[in-house]
Coordinates of C-alpha atoms in Angstrom, one line a residue:
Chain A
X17 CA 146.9 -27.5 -15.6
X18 CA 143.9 -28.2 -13.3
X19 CA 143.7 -24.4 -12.1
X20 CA 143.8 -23.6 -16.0
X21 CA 140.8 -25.5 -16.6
X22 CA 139.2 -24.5 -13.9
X23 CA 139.4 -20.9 -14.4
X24 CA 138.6 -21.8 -18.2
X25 CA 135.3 -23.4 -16.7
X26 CA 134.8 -20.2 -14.6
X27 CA 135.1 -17.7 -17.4
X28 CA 133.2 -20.0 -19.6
X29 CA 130.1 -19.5 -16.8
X30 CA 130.5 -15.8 -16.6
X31 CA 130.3 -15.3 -20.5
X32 CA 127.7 -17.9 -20.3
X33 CA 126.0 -16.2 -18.5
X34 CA 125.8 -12.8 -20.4
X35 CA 124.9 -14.5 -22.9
X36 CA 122.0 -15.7 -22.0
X37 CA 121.0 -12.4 -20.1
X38 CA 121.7 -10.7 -23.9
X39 CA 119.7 -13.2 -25.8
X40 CA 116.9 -12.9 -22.7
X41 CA 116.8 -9.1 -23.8
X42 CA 116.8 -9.6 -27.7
X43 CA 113.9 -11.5 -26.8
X44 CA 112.3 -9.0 -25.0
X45 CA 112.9 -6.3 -27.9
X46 CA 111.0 -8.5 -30.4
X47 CA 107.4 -7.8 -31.6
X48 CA 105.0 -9.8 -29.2
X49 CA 104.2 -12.7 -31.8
X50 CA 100.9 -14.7 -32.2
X51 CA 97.1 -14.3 -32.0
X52 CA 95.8 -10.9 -30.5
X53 CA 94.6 -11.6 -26.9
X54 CA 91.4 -10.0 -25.4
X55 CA 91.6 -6.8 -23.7
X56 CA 91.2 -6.3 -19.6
X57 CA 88.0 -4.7 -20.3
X58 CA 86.4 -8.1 -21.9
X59 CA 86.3 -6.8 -25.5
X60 CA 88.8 -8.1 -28.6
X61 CA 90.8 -5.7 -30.8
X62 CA 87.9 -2.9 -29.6
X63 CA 85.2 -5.1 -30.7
X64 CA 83.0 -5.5 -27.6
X65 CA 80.6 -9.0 -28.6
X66 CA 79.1 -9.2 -25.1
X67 CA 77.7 -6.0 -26.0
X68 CA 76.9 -6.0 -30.0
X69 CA 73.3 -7.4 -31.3
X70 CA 74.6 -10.9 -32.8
X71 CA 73.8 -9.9 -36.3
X72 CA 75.8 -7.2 -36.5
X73 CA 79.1 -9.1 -35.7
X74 CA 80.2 -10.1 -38.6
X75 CA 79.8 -7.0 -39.8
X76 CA 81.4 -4.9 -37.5
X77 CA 84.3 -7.7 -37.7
X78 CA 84.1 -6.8 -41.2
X79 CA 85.2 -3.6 -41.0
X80 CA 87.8 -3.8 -38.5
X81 CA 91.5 -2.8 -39.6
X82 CA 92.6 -6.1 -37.9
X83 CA 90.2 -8.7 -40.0
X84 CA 90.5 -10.0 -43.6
X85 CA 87.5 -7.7 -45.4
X86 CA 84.8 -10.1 -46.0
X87 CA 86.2 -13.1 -44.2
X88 CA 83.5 -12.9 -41.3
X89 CA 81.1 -15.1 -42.1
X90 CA 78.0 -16.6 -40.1
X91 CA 78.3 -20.3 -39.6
X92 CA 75.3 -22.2 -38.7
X93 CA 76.0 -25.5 -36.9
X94 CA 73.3 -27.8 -37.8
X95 CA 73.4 -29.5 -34.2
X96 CA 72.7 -26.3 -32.5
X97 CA 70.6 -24.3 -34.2
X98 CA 70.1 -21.1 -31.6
X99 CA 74.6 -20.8 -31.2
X100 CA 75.6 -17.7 -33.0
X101 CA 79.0 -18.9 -34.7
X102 CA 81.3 -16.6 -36.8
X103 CA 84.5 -17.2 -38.5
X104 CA 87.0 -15.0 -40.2
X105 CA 90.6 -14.5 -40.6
X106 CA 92.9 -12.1 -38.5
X107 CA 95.9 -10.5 -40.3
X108 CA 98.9 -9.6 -37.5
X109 CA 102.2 -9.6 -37.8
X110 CA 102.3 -10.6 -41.2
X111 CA 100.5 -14.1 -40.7
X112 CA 97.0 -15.1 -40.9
X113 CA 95.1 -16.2 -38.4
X114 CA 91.3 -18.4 -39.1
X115 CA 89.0 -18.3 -36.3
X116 CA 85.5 -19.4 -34.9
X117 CA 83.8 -17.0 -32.3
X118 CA 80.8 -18.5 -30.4
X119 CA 79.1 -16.0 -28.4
X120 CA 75.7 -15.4 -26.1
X121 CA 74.8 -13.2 -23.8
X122 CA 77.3 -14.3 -20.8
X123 CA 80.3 -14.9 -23.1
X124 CA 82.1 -14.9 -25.7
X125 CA 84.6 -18.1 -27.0
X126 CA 87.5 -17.5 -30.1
X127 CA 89.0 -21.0 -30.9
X128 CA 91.4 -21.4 -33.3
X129 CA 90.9 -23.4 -36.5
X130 CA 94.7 -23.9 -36.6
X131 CA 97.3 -23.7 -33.0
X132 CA 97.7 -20.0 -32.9
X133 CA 98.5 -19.5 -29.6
X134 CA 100.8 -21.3 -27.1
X135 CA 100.2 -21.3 -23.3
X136 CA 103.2 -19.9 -22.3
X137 CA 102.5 -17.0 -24.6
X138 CA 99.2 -16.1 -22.7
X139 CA 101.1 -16.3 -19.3
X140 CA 103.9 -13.9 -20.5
X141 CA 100.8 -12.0 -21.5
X142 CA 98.4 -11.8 -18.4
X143 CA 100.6 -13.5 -15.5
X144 CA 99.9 -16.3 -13.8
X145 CA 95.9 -17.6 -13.3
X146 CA 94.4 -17.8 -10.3
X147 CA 93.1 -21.3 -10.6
X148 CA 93.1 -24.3 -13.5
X149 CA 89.9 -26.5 -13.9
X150 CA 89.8 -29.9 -15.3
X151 CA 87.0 -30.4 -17.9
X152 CA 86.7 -33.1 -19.4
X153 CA 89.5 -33.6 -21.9
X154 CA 90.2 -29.7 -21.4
X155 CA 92.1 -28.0 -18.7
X156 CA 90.7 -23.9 -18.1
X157 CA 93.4 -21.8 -16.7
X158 CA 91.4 -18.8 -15.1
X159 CA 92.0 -15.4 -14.6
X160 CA 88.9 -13.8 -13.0
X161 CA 90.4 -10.2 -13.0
X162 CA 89.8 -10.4 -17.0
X163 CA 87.3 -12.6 -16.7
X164 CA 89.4 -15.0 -19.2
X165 CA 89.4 -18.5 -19.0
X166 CA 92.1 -20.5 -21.0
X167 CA 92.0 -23.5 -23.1
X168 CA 94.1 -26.5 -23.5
X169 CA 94.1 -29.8 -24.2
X170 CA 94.2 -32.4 -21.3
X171 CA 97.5 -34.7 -21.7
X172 CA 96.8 -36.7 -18.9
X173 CA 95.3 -40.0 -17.7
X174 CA 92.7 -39.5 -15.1
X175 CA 93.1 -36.3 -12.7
X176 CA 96.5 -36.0 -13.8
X177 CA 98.0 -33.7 -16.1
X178 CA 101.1 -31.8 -17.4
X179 CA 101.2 -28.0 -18.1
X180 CA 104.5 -26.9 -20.7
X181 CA 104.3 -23.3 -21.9
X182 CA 104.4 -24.8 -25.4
X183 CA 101.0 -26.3 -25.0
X184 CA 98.8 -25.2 -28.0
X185 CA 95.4 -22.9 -26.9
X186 CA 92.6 -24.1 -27.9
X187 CA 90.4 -21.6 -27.0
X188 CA 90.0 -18.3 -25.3
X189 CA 86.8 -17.6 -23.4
X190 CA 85.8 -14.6 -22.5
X191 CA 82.8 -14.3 -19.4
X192 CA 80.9 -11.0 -18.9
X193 CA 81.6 -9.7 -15.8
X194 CA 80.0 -10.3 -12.7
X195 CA 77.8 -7.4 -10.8
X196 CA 80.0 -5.0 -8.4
X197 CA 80.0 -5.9 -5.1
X198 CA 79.6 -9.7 -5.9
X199 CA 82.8 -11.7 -4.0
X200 CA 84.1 -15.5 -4.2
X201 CA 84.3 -17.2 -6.8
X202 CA 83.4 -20.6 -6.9
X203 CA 85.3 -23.2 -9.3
X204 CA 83.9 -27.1 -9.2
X205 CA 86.2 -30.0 -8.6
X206 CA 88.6 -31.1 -9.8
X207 CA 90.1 -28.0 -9.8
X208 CA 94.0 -26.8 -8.6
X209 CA 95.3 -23.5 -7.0
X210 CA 98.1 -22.7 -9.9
X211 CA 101.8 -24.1 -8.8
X212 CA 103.8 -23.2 -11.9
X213 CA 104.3 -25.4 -15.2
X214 CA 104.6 -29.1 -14.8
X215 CA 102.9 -32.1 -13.0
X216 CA 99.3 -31.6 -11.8
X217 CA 97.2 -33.9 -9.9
X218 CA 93.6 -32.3 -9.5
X219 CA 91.8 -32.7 -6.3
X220 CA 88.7 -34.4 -6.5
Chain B
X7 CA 148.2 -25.8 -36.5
X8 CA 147.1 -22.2 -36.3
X9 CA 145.0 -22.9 -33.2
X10 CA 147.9 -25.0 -32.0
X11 CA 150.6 -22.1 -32.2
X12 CA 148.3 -19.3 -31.4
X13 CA 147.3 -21.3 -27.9
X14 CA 151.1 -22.6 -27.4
X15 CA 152.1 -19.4 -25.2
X16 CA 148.6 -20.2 -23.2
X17 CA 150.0 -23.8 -22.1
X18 CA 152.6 -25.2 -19.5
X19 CA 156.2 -25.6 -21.7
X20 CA 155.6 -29.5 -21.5
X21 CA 152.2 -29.3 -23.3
X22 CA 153.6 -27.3 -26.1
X23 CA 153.8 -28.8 -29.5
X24 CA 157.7 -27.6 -30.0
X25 CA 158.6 -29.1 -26.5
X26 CA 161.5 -32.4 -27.3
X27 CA 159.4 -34.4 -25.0
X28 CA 155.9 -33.6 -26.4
X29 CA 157.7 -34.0 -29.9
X30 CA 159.6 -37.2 -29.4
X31 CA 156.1 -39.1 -27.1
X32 CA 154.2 -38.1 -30.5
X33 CA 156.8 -38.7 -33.1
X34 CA 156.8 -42.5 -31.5
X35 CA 153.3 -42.8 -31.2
X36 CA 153.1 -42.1 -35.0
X37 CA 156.2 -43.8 -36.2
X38 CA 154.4 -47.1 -34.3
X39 CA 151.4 -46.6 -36.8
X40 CA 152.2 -48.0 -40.3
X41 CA 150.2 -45.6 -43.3
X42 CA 147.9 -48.7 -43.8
X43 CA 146.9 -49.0 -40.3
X44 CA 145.9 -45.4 -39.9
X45 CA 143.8 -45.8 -42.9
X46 CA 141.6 -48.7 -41.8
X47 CA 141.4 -47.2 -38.3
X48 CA 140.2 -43.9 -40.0
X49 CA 137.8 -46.7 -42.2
X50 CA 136.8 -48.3 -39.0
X51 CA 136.2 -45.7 -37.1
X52 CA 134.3 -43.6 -39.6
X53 CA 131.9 -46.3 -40.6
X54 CA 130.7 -46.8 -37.1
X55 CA 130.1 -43.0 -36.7
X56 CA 128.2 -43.3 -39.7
X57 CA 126.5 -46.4 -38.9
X58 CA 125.9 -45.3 -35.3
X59 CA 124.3 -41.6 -37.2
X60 CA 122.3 -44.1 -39.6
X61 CA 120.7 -45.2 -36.4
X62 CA 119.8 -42.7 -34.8
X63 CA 118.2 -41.3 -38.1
X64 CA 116.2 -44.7 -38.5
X65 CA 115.3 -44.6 -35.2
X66 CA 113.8 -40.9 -35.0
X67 CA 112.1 -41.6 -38.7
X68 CA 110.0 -45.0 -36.8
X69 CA 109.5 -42.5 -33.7
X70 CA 111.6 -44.9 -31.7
X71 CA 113.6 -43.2 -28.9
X72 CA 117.4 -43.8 -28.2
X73 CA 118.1 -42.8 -24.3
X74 CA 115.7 -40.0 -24.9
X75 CA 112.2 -39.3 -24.0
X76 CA 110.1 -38.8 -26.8
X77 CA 108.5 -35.6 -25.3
X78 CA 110.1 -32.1 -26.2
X79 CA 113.6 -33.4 -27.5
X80 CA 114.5 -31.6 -30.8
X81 CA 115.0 -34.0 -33.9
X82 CA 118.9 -32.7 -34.2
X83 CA 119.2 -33.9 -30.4
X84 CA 117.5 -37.3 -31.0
X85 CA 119.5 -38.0 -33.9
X86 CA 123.0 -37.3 -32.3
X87 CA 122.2 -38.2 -28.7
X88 CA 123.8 -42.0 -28.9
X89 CA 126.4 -41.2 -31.2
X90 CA 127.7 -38.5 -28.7
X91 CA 126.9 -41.2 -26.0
X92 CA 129.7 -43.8 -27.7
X93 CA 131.8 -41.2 -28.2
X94 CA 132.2 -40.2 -24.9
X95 CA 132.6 -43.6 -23.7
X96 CA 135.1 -44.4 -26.5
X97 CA 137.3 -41.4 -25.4
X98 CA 137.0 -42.1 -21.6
X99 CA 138.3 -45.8 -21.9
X100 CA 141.1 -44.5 -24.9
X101 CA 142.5 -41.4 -22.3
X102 CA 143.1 -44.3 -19.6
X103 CA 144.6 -46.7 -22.3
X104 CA 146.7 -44.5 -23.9
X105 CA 148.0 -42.8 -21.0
X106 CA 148.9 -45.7 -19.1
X107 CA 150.1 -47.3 -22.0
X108 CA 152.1 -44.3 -22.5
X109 CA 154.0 -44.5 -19.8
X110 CA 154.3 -47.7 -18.7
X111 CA 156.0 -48.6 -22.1
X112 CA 158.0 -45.7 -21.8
X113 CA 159.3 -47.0 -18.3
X114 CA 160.0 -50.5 -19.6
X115 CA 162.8 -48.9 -22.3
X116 CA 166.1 -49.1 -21.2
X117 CA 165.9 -45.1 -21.7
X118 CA 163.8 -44.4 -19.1
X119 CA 166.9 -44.7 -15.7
X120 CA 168.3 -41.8 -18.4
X121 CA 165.0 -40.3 -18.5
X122 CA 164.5 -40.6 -14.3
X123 CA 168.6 -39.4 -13.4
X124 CA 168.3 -35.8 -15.4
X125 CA 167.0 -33.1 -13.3
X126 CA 162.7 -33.2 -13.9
X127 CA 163.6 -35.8 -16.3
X128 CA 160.5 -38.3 -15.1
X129 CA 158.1 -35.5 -13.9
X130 CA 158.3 -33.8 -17.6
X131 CA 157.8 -37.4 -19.2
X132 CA 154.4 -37.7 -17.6
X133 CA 152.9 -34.0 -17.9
X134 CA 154.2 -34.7 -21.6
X135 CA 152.6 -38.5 -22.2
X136 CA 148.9 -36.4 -20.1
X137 CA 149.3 -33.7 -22.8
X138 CA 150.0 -36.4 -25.4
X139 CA 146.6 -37.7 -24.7
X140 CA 145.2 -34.6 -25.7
X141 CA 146.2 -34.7 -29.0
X142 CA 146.0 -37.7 -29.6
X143 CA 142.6 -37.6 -29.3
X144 CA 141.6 -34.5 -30.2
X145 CA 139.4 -35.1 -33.1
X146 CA 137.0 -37.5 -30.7
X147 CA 137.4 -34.5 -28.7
X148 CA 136.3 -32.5 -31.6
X149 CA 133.2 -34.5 -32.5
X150 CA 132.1 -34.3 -29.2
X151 CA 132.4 -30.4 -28.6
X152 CA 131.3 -29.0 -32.1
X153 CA 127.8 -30.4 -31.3
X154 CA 127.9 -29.2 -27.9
X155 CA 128.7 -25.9 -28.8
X156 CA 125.4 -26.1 -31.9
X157 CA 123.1 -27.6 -28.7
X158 CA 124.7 -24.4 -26.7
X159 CA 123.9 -22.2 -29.4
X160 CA 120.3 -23.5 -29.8
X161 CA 119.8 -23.3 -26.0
X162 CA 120.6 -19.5 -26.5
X163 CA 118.3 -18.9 -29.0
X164 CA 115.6 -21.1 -27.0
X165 CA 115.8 -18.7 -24.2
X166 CA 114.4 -15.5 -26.6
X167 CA 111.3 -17.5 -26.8
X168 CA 108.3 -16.6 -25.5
X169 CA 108.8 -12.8 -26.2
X170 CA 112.4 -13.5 -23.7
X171 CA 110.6 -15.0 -21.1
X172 CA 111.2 -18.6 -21.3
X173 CA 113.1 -18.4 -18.0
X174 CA 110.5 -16.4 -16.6
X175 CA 107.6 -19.3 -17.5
X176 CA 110.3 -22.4 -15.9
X177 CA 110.5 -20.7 -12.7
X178 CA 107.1 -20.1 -12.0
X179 CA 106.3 -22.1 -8.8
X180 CA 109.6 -24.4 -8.8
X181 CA 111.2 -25.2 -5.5
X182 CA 113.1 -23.5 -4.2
X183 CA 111.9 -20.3 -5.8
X184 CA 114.7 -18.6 -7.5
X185 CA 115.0 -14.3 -9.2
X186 CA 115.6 -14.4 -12.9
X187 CA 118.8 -13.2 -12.3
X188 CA 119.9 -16.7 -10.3
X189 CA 117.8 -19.0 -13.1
X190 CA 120.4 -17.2 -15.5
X191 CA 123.5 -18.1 -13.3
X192 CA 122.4 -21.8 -12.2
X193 CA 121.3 -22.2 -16.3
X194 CA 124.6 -20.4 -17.3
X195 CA 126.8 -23.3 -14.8
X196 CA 124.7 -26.4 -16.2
X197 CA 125.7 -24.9 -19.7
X198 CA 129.3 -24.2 -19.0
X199 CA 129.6 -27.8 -17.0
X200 CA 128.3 -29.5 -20.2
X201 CA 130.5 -27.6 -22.4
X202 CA 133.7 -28.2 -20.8
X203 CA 132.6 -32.0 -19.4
X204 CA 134.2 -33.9 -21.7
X205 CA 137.6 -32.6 -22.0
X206 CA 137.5 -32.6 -18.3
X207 CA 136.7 -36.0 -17.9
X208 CA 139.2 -37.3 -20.8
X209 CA 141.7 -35.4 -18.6
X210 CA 140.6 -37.3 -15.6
X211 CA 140.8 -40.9 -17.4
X212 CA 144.0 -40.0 -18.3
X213 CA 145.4 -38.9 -15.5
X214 CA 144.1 -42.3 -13.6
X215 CA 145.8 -44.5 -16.3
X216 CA 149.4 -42.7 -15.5
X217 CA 148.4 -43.2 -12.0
X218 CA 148.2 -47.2 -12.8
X219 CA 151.2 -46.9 -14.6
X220 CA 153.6 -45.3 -12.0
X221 CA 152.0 -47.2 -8.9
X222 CA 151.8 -50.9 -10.8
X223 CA 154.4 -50.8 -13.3
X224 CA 153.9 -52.5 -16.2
X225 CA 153.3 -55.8 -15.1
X226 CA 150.9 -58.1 -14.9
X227 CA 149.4 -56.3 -11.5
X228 CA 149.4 -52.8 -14.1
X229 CA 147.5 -55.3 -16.4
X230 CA 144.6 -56.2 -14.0
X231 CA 144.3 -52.6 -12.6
X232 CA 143.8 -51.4 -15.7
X233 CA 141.0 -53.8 -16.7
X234 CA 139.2 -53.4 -13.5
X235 CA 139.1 -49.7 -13.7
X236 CA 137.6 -49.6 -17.2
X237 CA 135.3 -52.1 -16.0
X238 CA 134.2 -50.1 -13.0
X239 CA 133.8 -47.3 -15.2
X240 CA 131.6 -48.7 -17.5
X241 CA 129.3 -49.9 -14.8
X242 CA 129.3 -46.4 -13.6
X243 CA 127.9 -45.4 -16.8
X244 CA 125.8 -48.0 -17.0
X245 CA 124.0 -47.0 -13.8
X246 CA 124.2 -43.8 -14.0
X247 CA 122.6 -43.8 -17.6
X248 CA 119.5 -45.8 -16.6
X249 CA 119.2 -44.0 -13.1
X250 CA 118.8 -41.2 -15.1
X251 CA 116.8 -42.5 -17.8
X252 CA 114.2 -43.5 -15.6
X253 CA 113.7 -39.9 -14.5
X254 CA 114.0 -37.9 -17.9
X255 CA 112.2 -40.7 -20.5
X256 CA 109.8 -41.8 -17.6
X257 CA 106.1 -40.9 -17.6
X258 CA 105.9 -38.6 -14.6
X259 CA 102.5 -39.0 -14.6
X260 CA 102.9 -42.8 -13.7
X261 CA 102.5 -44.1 -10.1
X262 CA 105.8 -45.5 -10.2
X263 CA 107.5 -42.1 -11.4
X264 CA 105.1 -40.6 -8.4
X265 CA 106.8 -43.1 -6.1
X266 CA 110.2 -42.0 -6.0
X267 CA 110.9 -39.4 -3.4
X268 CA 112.7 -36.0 -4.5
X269 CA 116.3 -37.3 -3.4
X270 CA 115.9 -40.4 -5.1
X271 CA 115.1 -38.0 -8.9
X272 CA 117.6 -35.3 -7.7
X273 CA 120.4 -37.9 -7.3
X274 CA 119.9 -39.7 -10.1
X275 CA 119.7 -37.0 -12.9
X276 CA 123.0 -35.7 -11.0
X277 CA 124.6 -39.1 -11.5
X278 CA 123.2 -39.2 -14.8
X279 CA 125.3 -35.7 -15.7
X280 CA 128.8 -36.6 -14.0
X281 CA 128.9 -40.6 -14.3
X282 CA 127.0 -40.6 -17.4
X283 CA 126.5 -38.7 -20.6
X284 CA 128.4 -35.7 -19.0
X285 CA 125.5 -33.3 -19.2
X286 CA 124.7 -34.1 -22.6
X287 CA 120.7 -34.8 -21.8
X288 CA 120.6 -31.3 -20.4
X289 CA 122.1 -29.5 -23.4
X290 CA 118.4 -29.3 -24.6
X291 CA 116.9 -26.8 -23.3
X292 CA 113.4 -28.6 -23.0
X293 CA 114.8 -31.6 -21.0
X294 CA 116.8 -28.7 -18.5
X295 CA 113.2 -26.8 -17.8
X296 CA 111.2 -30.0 -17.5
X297 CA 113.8 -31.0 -14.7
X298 CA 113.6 -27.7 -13.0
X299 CA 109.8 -28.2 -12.8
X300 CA 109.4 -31.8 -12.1
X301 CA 112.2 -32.4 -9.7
X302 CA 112.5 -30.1 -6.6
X303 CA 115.8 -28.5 -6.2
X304 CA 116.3 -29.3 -10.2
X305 CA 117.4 -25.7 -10.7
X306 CA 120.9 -26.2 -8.4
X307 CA 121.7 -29.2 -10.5
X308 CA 123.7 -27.0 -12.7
X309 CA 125.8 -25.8 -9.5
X310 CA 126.3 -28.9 -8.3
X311 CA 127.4 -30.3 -11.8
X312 CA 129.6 -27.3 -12.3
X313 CA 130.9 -27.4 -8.8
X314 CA 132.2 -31.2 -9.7
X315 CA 133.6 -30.5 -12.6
X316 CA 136.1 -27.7 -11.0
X317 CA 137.0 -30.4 -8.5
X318 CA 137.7 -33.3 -11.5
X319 CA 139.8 -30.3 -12.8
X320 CA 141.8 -29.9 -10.0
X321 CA 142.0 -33.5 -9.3
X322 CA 143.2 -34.4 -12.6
X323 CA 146.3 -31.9 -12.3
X324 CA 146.7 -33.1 -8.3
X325 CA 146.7 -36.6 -9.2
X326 CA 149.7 -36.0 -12.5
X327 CA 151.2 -34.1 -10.5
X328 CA 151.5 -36.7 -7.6
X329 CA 152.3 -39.5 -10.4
X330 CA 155.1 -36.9 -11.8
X331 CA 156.4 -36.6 -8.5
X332 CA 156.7 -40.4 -7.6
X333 CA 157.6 -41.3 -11.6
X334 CA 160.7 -39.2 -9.9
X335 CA 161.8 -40.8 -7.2
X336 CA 164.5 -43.3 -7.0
X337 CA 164.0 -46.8 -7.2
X338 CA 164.4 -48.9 -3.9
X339 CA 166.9 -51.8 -4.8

């Protein structure tokens, strides 16, 4: 009777474990969900900001396939006059999406007005960053190669923090890219080399 | 009685529901129940299941926490977790009762010496009163897997997430690193260790409580043997709960969680899995991950866990087996 349950618990591991491969694939067959991420070559959906005059972005958000026509919309933030703000809506996979851009000349930020966008979807996405910041009550995961720095919300006390791929994004900035030839980068305290999901304590 | 038939060839003869012995240990055990004491056991029982459920539902609704952490836990999982708990506990002590008291009332008849002199006579009463066990309880045994199986189920569907790359994300930068072919193996033994847990371990209790029976009689010696092993089983569970607690609901962001060393969290959440809620905790997939991050090593808990459980398998059928074998032999005058 023991050796029957034992080789129950065996075969129970083995089918186990085809399981999981199969649902593991499914997964991998299914449409990539959420909020469009920004391109390797710093624009969004084709749109390139750092490039476009800032009145003519909500325009030519306007009449992109991807936006709600009409929905772009210039927002002026009374305690900044001179930021360039846009919102509109973003129509993928069947859901709507409402977002703010703020852009100038060296970048361009998309937050969502709403979680769109979970951590662990970005890192599917573009891998693993090179380095996560601590800013204030933010933590910026960066990825230099796209010039992308990720946004989420710090759930720490003091230089400590936990990362979970269900964290919600908050934003998505985009930098213009530095001159050819230009090497190191620098990244300001406290700041961590990336170790996986999990615990963090930042160096000072 | 479908299932029952269709598994019979499966089985050993004496755990066969048309074997005399099986039969005639049942047929007793029911015949000792009157109509009205089934019926406010059933009562009994029932209303603490539901009163233990109404818990746990009152608790999640004021965001209290029962033996879970408050952080990733899915409401379903919040709701049952304590329910399951008690229910595991209950059938642990009731497999050790029953089959001690099984046997040792069996060996106090004056039927028994007729029992002992026919050829296997002894050796196919205990395998029988072990099976008996198992269906005796095997509606607790019920309520405990049918939710297993739904967390199982869940834990499948959990790992399609992230465009099918959940696994990929919890391996990221864990020690040691593992391939995503090995995360599947070490998640698929965790998962197969949880599922098949608790019948091992009611197989276990019962095959301790014929142990008692055959090596102390049915005296008073049987009496306090009995009492101290579901004593020191309870303290087991005790610790091995709130070992593990302390790791899983803990803040690990909190000096004290930073204290412990990895052996100290590794230990504990594997005491927690084979002394304690028999894996239950990491039939969430959230709570599994979050120990393969935070805990070096985390990922070969399900190995090790697994790895037990074949040897509480084996155990259980050496130890009947041994009990059979002296339950056999002649009495010294």
């Amino acid at each position: 009777m023991g050796r029957w349950s034992a080789a129950l618990a065996l075969g129970v591991w083995i089918a186990l474990a085809a399981l999981l491969a199969g649902a593991r694939w499914l997964g991998q067959q299914a449409a990539a969900p959420g909020f469009p991420l920004p391109q390797a070559d710093g624009c969004w959906q084709g749109v390139c900001f750092l490039d476009l005059a800032p009145d003519l972005i909500p325009a030519t958000l306007n009449a992109h396939p991807g936006v709600v026509p009409g929905s772009a919309r210039r927002v002026v933030n009374p305690a900044a006059p001179g930021e360039q703000r846009v919102r509109f809506l973003v129509r993928q996979g069947g859901r709507v999406y409402a977002v703010e851009l703020v852009h100038d000349a060296a970048s361009y930020y998309l937050a969502p007005e709403a979680p769109w966008l979970r951590l662990g979807d970005v890192v599917t996405a573009w891998g693993a960053p090179e380095r996560i910041t601590l800013l204030a009550d933010q933590i910026g995961l960066h990825y230099p190669a796209q010039s992308l720095v990720v946004f989420v919300l710090h759930r720490g006390a003091g230089t400590a923090t936990r990362l979970a791929p269900s964290d919600a994004v908050v934003g998505l900035a985009v930098l213009r890219r530095e001159p050819a030839g230009a090497e190191g980068r620098v990244y300001y305290p406290p700041s961590s080399g990336w170790r996986g999901f999990g615990v963090y304590h930042f160096e000072d | 009685m479908r299932l029952s038939l269709d598994l019979n060839p499966q089985l050993p003869p004496w755990a066969r529901l048309t074997h005399p012995v099986l039969r005639s240990v049942l047929q007793r055990e029911r015949r000792r129940r009157t109509p009205a004491g089934r019926v406010l056991a059933a009562l009994v029982g029932g209303g603490m299941v539901l009163g233990m459920l109404y818990a746990g539902v009152d608790a999640y609704r004021r965001g209290l926490a029962l033996g879970v952490s408050s952080q990733g836990e899915s409401p379903v999982f919040s709701v049952l977790y304590l329910l399951l708990l008690c229910l595991q506990l209950f059938a642990q002590f009731a497999a050790l009762l029953l089959a001690s008291s099984l046997l040792a009332g069996a060996r106090q008849r004056e039927s028994w010496e007729l029992v002992r002199v026919t050829s296997h006579g002894a050796e196919m009463a205990v395998w029988a009163r072990w099976a008996a066990v198992f269906f005796q309880l095997r509606w607790v045994l019920g309520m405990l897997m049918v939710p297993r199986l739904f967390f199982a189920a869940r834990m499948l569907a959990g790992v399609a997430d992230y465009h099918g790359h959940q696994l990929d994300l919890a391996i990221m930068g864990i020690t040691p690193g593992v391939s995503i072919e090995a995360a599947i193996g070490l998640l698929a033994a965790l998962m197969a260790a949880a599922l098949v847990q608790p019948v091992v371990i009611v197989a276990l209790n019962a095959a301790a409580g014929l142990l008692l029976a055959v090596v102390f009689g049915g005296g008073r010696l049987f009496q306090v043997a009995r009492t101290v092993a579901v004593v020191a089983q309870a303290g087991v569970f005790g610790v091995a709960l709130s070992s593990g607690w302390v790791v899983l609901n803990g803040d690990p962001l909190s000096p004290a969680y930073a204290s412990m060393s990895t052996g100290e969290r590794w230990s504990s959440l594997f005491l927690l899995a084979v002394g304690g809620d028999q894996s239950l905790r990491f039939m969430n997939l959230q709570t599994t991950l979050r120990a393969w991050a935070d805990v070096e090593y985390g990922v070969l808990l399900g190995a090790a866990i697994l790895a037990v459980v074949l040897v509480e398998a084996l155990l259980a059928g050496g130890v009947v087996g041994w009990a059979a074998r002296r339950a056999g032999r002649p009495v010294r005058a």
